[in-house]
Coordinates of N, CA and C in Angstrom, one line a residue:
R468 N 74.1 80.1 155.3 CA 72.6 80.6 155.8 C 73.4 81.9 156.0
V469 N 72.1 82.4 155.2 CA 71.7 84.1 155.3 C 71.1 84.0 156.1
V470 N 71.6 85.1 157.5 CA 71.1 85.0 158.3 C 71.0 86.7 158.7
G471 N 71.1 87.7 158.1 CA 69.9 88.8 157.7 C 70.9 90.0 156.7
A472 N 70.5 90.4 156.2 CA 69.6 92.3 155.5 C 70.7 93.1 156.2
G473 N 71.7 94.1 155.1 CA 72.3 95.0 155.4 C 71.2 96.4 155.6
S474 N 71.1 97.7 156.8 CA 69.7 97.9 156.6 C 70.1 99.8 156.0
S475 N 71.2 100.1 155.4 CA 71.4 101.1 154.9 C 70.5 100.6 153.6
P476 N 69.5 101.8 153.0 CA 68.9 102.2 151.1 C 70.9 102.5 150.8
L477 N 72.0 102.9 150.7 CA 72.7 103.4 150.2 C 73.7 102.0 150.3
S478 N 73.7 100.6 151.0 CA 74.0 99.8 150.7 C 73.3 97.9 150.9
R479 N 74.7 98.1 149.8 CA 73.9 96.7 149.8 C 74.5 95.4 150.0
T480 N 74.5 94.9 151.9 CA 75.1 94.1 152.2 C 74.2 92.5 152.3
L481 N 74.8 92.1 153.2 CA 74.2 90.5 153.7 C 75.6 90.3 155.3
T482 N 74.6 89.5 155.7 CA 75.3 88.3 156.4 C 75.3 86.9 157.3
I483 N 76.1 86.4 156.5 CA 76.5 84.5 156.8 C 76.6 84.9 158.1
D484 N 76.2 83.5 158.5 CA 76.5 82.3 160.2 C 78.4 81.9 160.0
L485 N 78.8 82.3 159.1 CA 79.7 81.3 159.6 C 80.7 82.3 159.1
G486 N 82.6 82.0 160.6 CA 83.0 83.0 160.3 C 84.5 82.8 160.4
S487 N 85.2 83.7 161.0 CA 87.3 83.1 160.8 C 86.7 81.7 161.8
T488 N 86.6 81.8 162.4 CA 86.7 80.8 162.7 C 86.8 78.9 161.9
D489 N 85.6 79.7 160.9 CA 84.7 78.6 159.6 C 85.7 78.3 158.8
G490 N 87.0 79.2 158.4 CA 87.7 79.4 157.8 C 87.4 80.5 156.3
V491 N 86.0 81.1 156.6 CA 86.9 83.0 156.2 C 86.7 83.4 155.8
A492 N 87.3 84.2 155.0 CA 88.3 84.8 154.5 C 88.2 86.4 154.1
R493 N 88.5 87.2 154.3 CA 87.8 88.5 153.6 C 88.3 88.5 152.3
G494 N 87.9 89.1 150.7 CA 87.5 88.3 149.7 C 87.3 87.5 148.7
Q495 N 86.9 86.7 149.2 CA 86.4 85.4 149.0 C 85.2 85.5 148.4
V496 N 85.1 85.2 147.4 CA 83.9 84.8 146.3 C 82.7 84.7 147.0
V497 N 81.4 85.5 147.1 CA 80.0 84.4 147.1 C 79.5 84.1 146.2
V498 N 78.3 83.3 145.9 CA 77.3 81.8 144.9 C 76.5 81.6 145.0
G499 N 75.6 82.1 144.7 CA 73.9 81.6 145.0 C 74.4 80.4 143.6
D500 N 73.0 79.6 144.1 CA 72.5 78.7 143.5 C 72.2 79.5 141.8
Q501 N 71.7 80.7 141.6 CA 72.0 81.3 140.1 C 72.5 82.3 139.5
G502 N 73.4 82.5 140.7 CA 74.6 83.2 140.3 C 75.2 83.9 141.2
L503 N 76.4 84.9 140.3 CA 77.1 85.8 141.7 C 76.3 87.2 142.6
I504 N 77.4 86.3 143.3 CA 76.5 87.3 145.2 C 77.1 88.2 145.5
G505 N 77.8 88.4 145.4 CA 79.2 89.2 145.4 C 80.8 88.7 145.8
V506 N 81.3 89.3 147.6 CA 82.7 88.6 148.4 C 82.5 89.4 149.0
V507 N 83.5 88.3 151.0 CA 83.3 89.2 151.1 C 83.5 90.3 152.1
Q508 N 83.5 91.3 152.7 CA 84.0 92.2 152.7 C 84.2 92.7 154.2
R509 N 83.7 91.6 155.7 CA 84.5 91.6 156.6 C 83.9 90.8 157.0
V510 N 85.2 90.0 158.0 CA 85.1 88.6 159.1 C 84.6 88.8 160.5
G511 N 83.8 88.2 161.7 CA 83.8 88.3 162.5 C 83.8 86.5 163.2
W512 N 84.2 86.6 164.2 CA 84.4 85.3 164.6 C 83.4 84.0 163.7
T513 N 82.4 84.3 164.4 CA 81.2 83.4 164.5 C 80.0 84.2 162.3
S514 N 80.1 85.3 162.0 CA 79.3 85.3 161.3 C 80.9 87.0 160.0
A515 N 79.8 86.8 158.9 CA 81.0 86.9 157.5 C 79.9 88.4 157.2
E516 N 80.2 89.6 156.2 CA 79.3 89.9 156.0 C 79.3 90.0 154.7
I517 N 79.0 90.7 153.1 CA 79.0 89.6 151.9 C 78.7 91.1 151.4
L518 N 79.5 91.8 150.9 CA 79.4 93.0 150.0 C 78.4 92.4 148.6
L519 N 77.3 93.1 148.0 CA 76.6 91.9 147.4 C 76.7 92.9 145.6
V520 N 77.2 92.2 144.5 CA 77.0 93.5 143.6 C 76.0 94.5 143.4
T521 N 75.5 94.1 144.0 CA 74.7 95.8 143.0 C 74.9 96.7 144.2
D522 N 75.8 96.4 145.0 CA 76.2 97.7 146.0 C 77.1 98.4 145.1
P523 N 76.8 99.5 145.5 CA 77.9 101.1 144.4 C 78.7 101.2 143.9
S524 N 79.3 100.9 145.7 CA 81.5 101.0 145.2 C 81.3 98.9 144.5
M525 N 80.2 98.0 144.1 CA 81.1 96.9 143.7 C 81.5 97.3 142.0
T526 N 82.2 96.6 141.2 CA 82.6 96.4 139.9 C 83.2 94.9 140.1
V527 N 82.0 94.5 138.7 CA 82.3 92.8 138.3 C 83.5 93.1 136.8
R528 N 84.4 92.2 136.3 CA 84.0 92.3 134.7 C 84.0 91.5 134.3
G529 N 82.7 91.4 133.4 CA 82.1 91.0 132.6 C 82.5 90.6 131.6
K530 N 81.5 89.6 130.4 CA 81.9 89.5 129.5 C 80.3 89.1 128.9
S531 N 79.7 89.6 127.4 CA 79.2 89.2 127.1 C 78.8 87.3 126.4
L532 N 78.4 86.5 126.6 CA 78.0 85.3 126.2 C 78.0 85.2 124.3
R533 N 76.8 85.4 124.4 CA 77.0 86.3 123.0 C 78.0 87.2 121.9
S534 N 78.7 88.0 122.1 CA 79.6 88.6 121.6 C 80.7 88.4 122.4
G535 N 80.1 88.7 123.0 CA 82.2 87.9 123.7 C 82.3 89.6 123.9
E536 N 81.6 90.8 123.9 CA 81.8 91.7 124.8 C 82.1 91.6 126.5
R537 N 83.5 91.8 126.7 CA 84.1 92.7 127.7 C 83.4 94.1 128.3
A538 N 83.1 94.4 129.7 CA 82.3 95.3 130.0 C 82.6 95.2 131.6
R539 N 82.4 96.4 132.2 CA 82.5 96.5 134.0 C 81.2 97.0 134.5
L540 N 80.9 96.1 135.3 CA 79.8 96.1 135.4 C 80.1 96.6 136.9
E541 N 78.5 97.5 137.0 CA 78.9 99.1 138.2 C 77.4 98.6 139.0
G542 N 77.6 98.4 140.6 CA 75.9 98.3 141.5 C 75.7 99.5 140.7
H543 N 74.2 99.1 141.5 CA 73.1 101.0 141.1 C 72.1 100.6 142.9
A544 N 72.5 101.0 143.2 CA 71.4 100.4 144.9 C 70.2 101.7 144.2
I545 N 70.2 102.3 144.2 CA 68.7 102.6 143.8 C 67.8 101.9 143.3
S546 N 66.9 102.2 144.6 CA 65.5 101.1 144.1 C 64.9 100.6 142.3
S547 N 64.8 101.8 142.4 CA 63.9 101.9 141.2 C 64.3 101.5 140.3
G548 N 64.2 100.8 139.2 CA 65.8 100.2 138.0 C 66.5 99.2 138.4
P549 N 66.6 98.4 137.1 CA 67.6 97.2 137.8 C 68.4 98.0 138.1
P550 N 70.0 96.8 139.1 CA 70.5 97.2 140.1 C 71.5 96.9 139.1
L551 N 71.7 96.7 138.6 CA 73.6 96.5 137.5 C 73.5 97.8 136.8
Q552 N 74.6 98.3 136.3 CA 74.7 99.0 135.0 C 75.8 99.4 134.3
L553 N 76.5 99.1 133.6 CA 77.3 98.9 132.7 C 77.9 100.3 131.1
S554 N 79.1 101.1 131.6 CA 79.4 101.9 130.7 C 79.8 101.6 129.4
L555 N 79.8 101.8 127.3 CA 79.7 101.0 126.8 C 80.3 102.0 125.3
S556 N 81.3 101.1 124.5 CA 81.9 102.4 123.9 C 79.6 102.5 122.5
R557 N 80.6 103.1 122.1 CA 79.4 103.1 121.1 C 79.1 101.9 119.9
Q558 N 80.2 101.3 119.4 CA 81.0 100.5 118.8 C 81.0 99.5 119.4
A559 N 80.6 99.0 121.0 CA 79.4 97.9 121.8 C 78.5 96.8 120.6
D560 N 79.4 95.6 120.8 CA 78.5 94.8 120.6 C 77.4 94.3 121.8
L561 N 76.1 94.8 122.1 CA 75.8 93.8 123.9 C 74.4 94.6 123.4
R562 N 73.1 93.8 123.6 CA 72.0 94.3 123.1 C 70.8 93.7 124.6
P563 N 69.8 93.8 124.5 CA 69.7 93.4 125.7 C 69.3 92.1 124.7
G564 N 68.9 91.2 125.8 CA 68.5 89.8 126.0 C 70.6 88.9 126.1
D565 N 71.4 89.2 126.2 CA 72.5 89.3 126.4 C 73.0 88.7 127.7
R566 N 73.6 87.2 128.1 CA 73.6 87.2 129.1 C 75.2 87.2 129.3
L567 N 75.6 88.5 131.0 CA 76.5 88.3 131.3 C 77.0 87.7 131.9
V568 N 79.0 86.9 131.8 CA 78.7 86.1 132.7 C 80.5 86.7 133.4
T569 N 81.0 86.2 134.2 CA 81.9 86.8 134.7 C 83.5 86.2 133.9
S570 N 84.4 87.7 133.1 CA 85.4 87.5 132.2 C 86.4 87.5 132.9
G571 N 86.9 86.9 134.3 CA 88.2 86.6 134.4 C 89.3 87.5 134.8
D572 N 88.4 88.5 134.2 CA 89.7 89.6 133.5 C 90.3 90.5 135.9
G573 N 91.3 90.7 136.1 CA 91.1 91.3 137.5 C 91.2 90.6 138.4
G574 N 91.0 89.1 138.3 CA 91.3 88.3 139.0 C 90.8 88.1 140.4
V575 N 89.8 88.4 140.7 CA 89.3 88.5 142.1 C 88.2 87.7 142.0
F576 N 87.7 87.0 140.0 CA 85.9 86.2 139.7 C 86.8 85.5 139.3
P577 N 86.7 84.1 139.4 CA 87.0 83.1 138.4 C 85.8 83.5 137.3
A578 N 86.2 83.0 136.4 CA 85.7 83.6 134.9 C 84.4 82.1 134.3
G579 N 82.7 83.1 134.2 CA 82.1 82.1 133.4 C 80.7 82.5 134.5
G580 N 81.4 82.8 135.6 CA 80.3 83.5 137.2 C 78.9 83.8 136.0
S581 N 77.8 82.9 136.3 CA 76.9 83.5 136.4 C 76.6 84.9 136.7
V582 N 76.2 86.3 136.1 CA 76.1 87.8 136.3 C 74.7 87.8 136.4
G583 N 74.1 88.4 134.8 CA 72.4 88.6 134.8 C 72.1 89.5 132.5
E584 N 71.8 89.5 133.2 CA 70.9 89.5 131.5 C 70.7 91.1 131.0
V585 N 71.2 91.9 130.0 CA 71.0 93.2 129.8 C 69.3 93.7 129.8
V586 N 69.6 94.3 130.3 CA 67.7 94.6 130.1 C 67.5 95.7 128.4
R587 N 68.7 96.7 128.9 CA 67.9 97.8 128.2 C 68.7 98.4 127.9
V588 N 70.0 99.4 126.5 CA 71.3 99.0 126.3 C 70.6 100.6 125.5
W589 N 71.6 101.9 125.7 CA 70.2 103.6 125.5 C 72.1 104.4 125.5
Q590 N 72.5 105.2 124.5 CA 72.5 106.2 124.8 C 72.2 108.3 125.1
P591 N 72.9 108.3 126.6 CA 72.7 109.3 127.3 C 73.2 111.1 126.2
E592 N 71.5 111.6 126.6 CA 72.1 113.0 125.1 C 73.1 113.1 125.5
G593 N 73.7 113.3 124.9 CA 75.4 114.6 124.9 C 77.0 113.8 125.8
S594 N 76.0 112.1 125.6 CA 77.5 111.6 126.1 C 78.1 110.7 124.8
Q595 N 79.2 110.3 124.8 CA 79.9 109.7 123.8 C 80.0 108.3 124.0
E596 N 79.2 106.9 124.7 CA 79.8 105.9 125.6 C 77.5 106.0 125.8
R597 N 78.0 104.7 125.1 CA 76.1 104.4 125.7 C 76.4 103.8 126.7
R598 N 75.4 103.4 127.6 CA 74.8 102.4 129.3 C 73.7 101.3 128.5
A599 N 74.0 100.2 129.8 CA 72.8 99.1 129.3 C 72.8 98.9 130.9
E600 N 71.0 98.4 130.9 CA 71.3 97.8 132.7 C 71.1 96.6 133.2
V601 N 71.5 95.9 133.4 CA 71.5 94.4 133.6 C 70.8 94.3 135.4
V602 N 69.2 93.1 134.9 CA 69.4 92.5 136.1 C 69.8 90.7 136.4
P603 N 70.4 91.4 137.1 CA 71.0 89.9 138.6 C 70.5 88.5 138.5
F604 N 71.4 88.1 138.0 CA 70.0 86.6 137.8 C 70.2 86.5 139.6
A605 N 70.6 86.8 140.5 CA 70.4 86.3 142.1 C 69.2 86.7 142.4
R606 N 67.9 86.5 143.2 CA 67.3 87.2 143.7 C 67.7 86.8 145.2
F607 N 68.1 88.4 145.7 CA 69.3 88.9 146.6 C 67.7 88.5 147.9
G608 N 67.2 88.6 147.4 CA 65.6 89.4 149.0 C 66.3 87.9 149.0
K609 N 65.9 86.3 148.6 CA 65.3 85.6 149.0 C 66.3 84.3 149.1
L610 N 67.6 84.7 148.8 CA 68.7 84.7 149.0 C 68.8 83.3 150.5
E611 N 69.2 81.9 150.7 CA 68.4 81.0 152.5 C 70.4 80.8 152.8
F612 N 70.6 80.2 151.1 CA 72.5 79.2 151.0 C 72.7 80.0 150.8
V613 N 74.4 81.0 150.8 CA 75.6 80.8 150.2 C 76.3 79.7 149.9
L614 N 77.1 79.8 148.7 CA 78.4 78.5 148.8 C 80.0 81.1 148.7
L615 N 81.0 79.6 149.4 CA 81.5 80.9 149.3 C 82.8 79.8 148.4
L616 N 83.2 80.5 147.6 CA 84.8 80.4 146.5 C 85.5 80.5 147.2
S617 N 87.5 79.6 147.1 CA 88.5 79.8 147.8 C 88.8 79.9 145.7
F618 N 89.0 81.5 145.9 CA 89.2 80.9 144.4 C 91.4 82.2 143.7
Q619 N 91.7 80.9 143.8 CA 92.8 82.6 143.5 C 93.6 82.4 142.2
K620 N 94.8 83.5 141.9 CA 95.2 83.2 140.7 C 96.4 82.1 141.5
P621 N 96.3 81.6 140.0 CA 98.6 80.9 140.8 C 99.4 82.0 141.1
P622 N 100.0 81.4 140.9 CA 101.0 82.3 141.8 C 102.0 82.9 141.1
E623 N 102.4 84.1 140.7 CA 103.6 84.5 139.8 C 105.1 82.7 140.1
P624 N 105.9 82.9 139.1 CA 106.7 82.0 139.5 C 108.2 82.8 139.9
L625 N 108.3 83.2 141.0 CA 109.3 83.6 142.0 C 111.1 83.1 141.3
V626 N 111.2 83.7 140.5 CA 112.9 84.4 140.1 C 113.9 84.8 140.5
T627 N 114.9 83.9 140.8 CA 116.2 84.3 142.2 C 116.9 84.6 141.7
P628 N 118.4 85.9 141.5 CA 118.8 86.6 140.4 C 120.4 85.0 141.2
E629 N 121.1 84.5 140.1 CA 122.2 83.1 140.7 C 122.3 84.0 141.2
P630 N 123.6 84.9 142.5 CA 124.0 85.6 143.1 C 123.8 85.7 144.4
L631 N 122.6 85.6 144.1 CA 121.3 85.3 145.8 C 120.9 84.3 146.0
I632 N 121.3 82.7 144.9 CA 120.8 81.3 145.6 C 122.3 81.4 146.0
P633 N 122.3 81.0 147.6 CA 123.0 80.5 148.4 C 124.3 78.8 148.2
R634 N 125.0 79.0 148.6 CA 125.4 78.3 147.6 C 125.5 76.5 147.8
E635 N 124.9 76.5 148.5 CA 123.9 74.7 149.0 C 123.1 74.8 148.3
L636 N 122.0 75.2 148.0 CA 120.7 75.2 147.0 C 121.3 75.5 144.8
R637 N 122.7 75.5 145.2 CA 122.9 76.2 143.6 C 122.8 74.6 142.3
T638 N 122.9 75.3 141.6 CA 123.0 73.4 140.7 C 125.1 73.3 140.3
S639 N 124.7 72.0 140.3 CA 126.3 71.6 140.7 C 126.8 72.0 139.7
S640 N 126.6 72.8 138.8 CA 127.5 73.9 137.6 C 127.7 75.0 138.2
T641 N 126.5 75.3 138.5 CA 127.0 76.5 139.2 C 127.8 77.0 140.2
A642 N 127.1 75.8 141.7 CA 128.1 75.7 141.8 C 129.3 74.7 142.0
T643 N 129.7 74.7 141.4 CA 131.0 74.0 140.6 C 132.5 74.8 140.0
A644 N 131.1 76.2 138.8 CA 132.4 77.2 139.4 C 132.3 77.9 139.9
A645 N 131.3 78.0 140.3 CA 131.5 78.8 142.0 C 133.3 78.6 142.7
V646 N 133.3 77.4 142.6 CA 134.0 76.9 143.8 C 135.0 76.9 142.9
G647 N 135.6 76.8 142.0 CA 136.4 77.1 141.5 C 136.5 78.3 141.2
M648 N 136.1 79.6 141.2 CA 136.0 80.3 141.8 C 137.2 81.0 142.9
R649 N 136.9 80.1 143.5 CA 137.4 80.7 145.7 C 139.3 81.0 145.1

């Protein structure tokens, strides 16, 4: 359950009523019924602080469902205008109405999570890149409940060089060769 919201005009956070005693861990992804909310930033015994995707320090790697175009979405805390923005190359195929989801790149957010919709694409005067504004699907001011995901990238397989494997754990062909060398 959401029990509070951050008070700083430049910080976008929520507080939930679960903490470390409930298994909440820093870095967990937080979603709502309409889309991506953010990540767990701080954890107390019985509560946790969620850093919202709209916070200026937050970056989400996403992609367009229509074109597959990938982009980095950045929080934009200023209250006027859409709370997410992204930078694009001039050739990028992104337009108003495109729906964005998480791309899964970077290993923070699982692929396919709903993020928002592009509402405006423009090129600032004198700039080599275009900008886009995105309205998140989640309605942060009306959230009552959120879900915490335990998403982790699969671990890389551990490869141990042959000489470092203890004799007892070596395969029979390796053990036989090692015994014959004594």
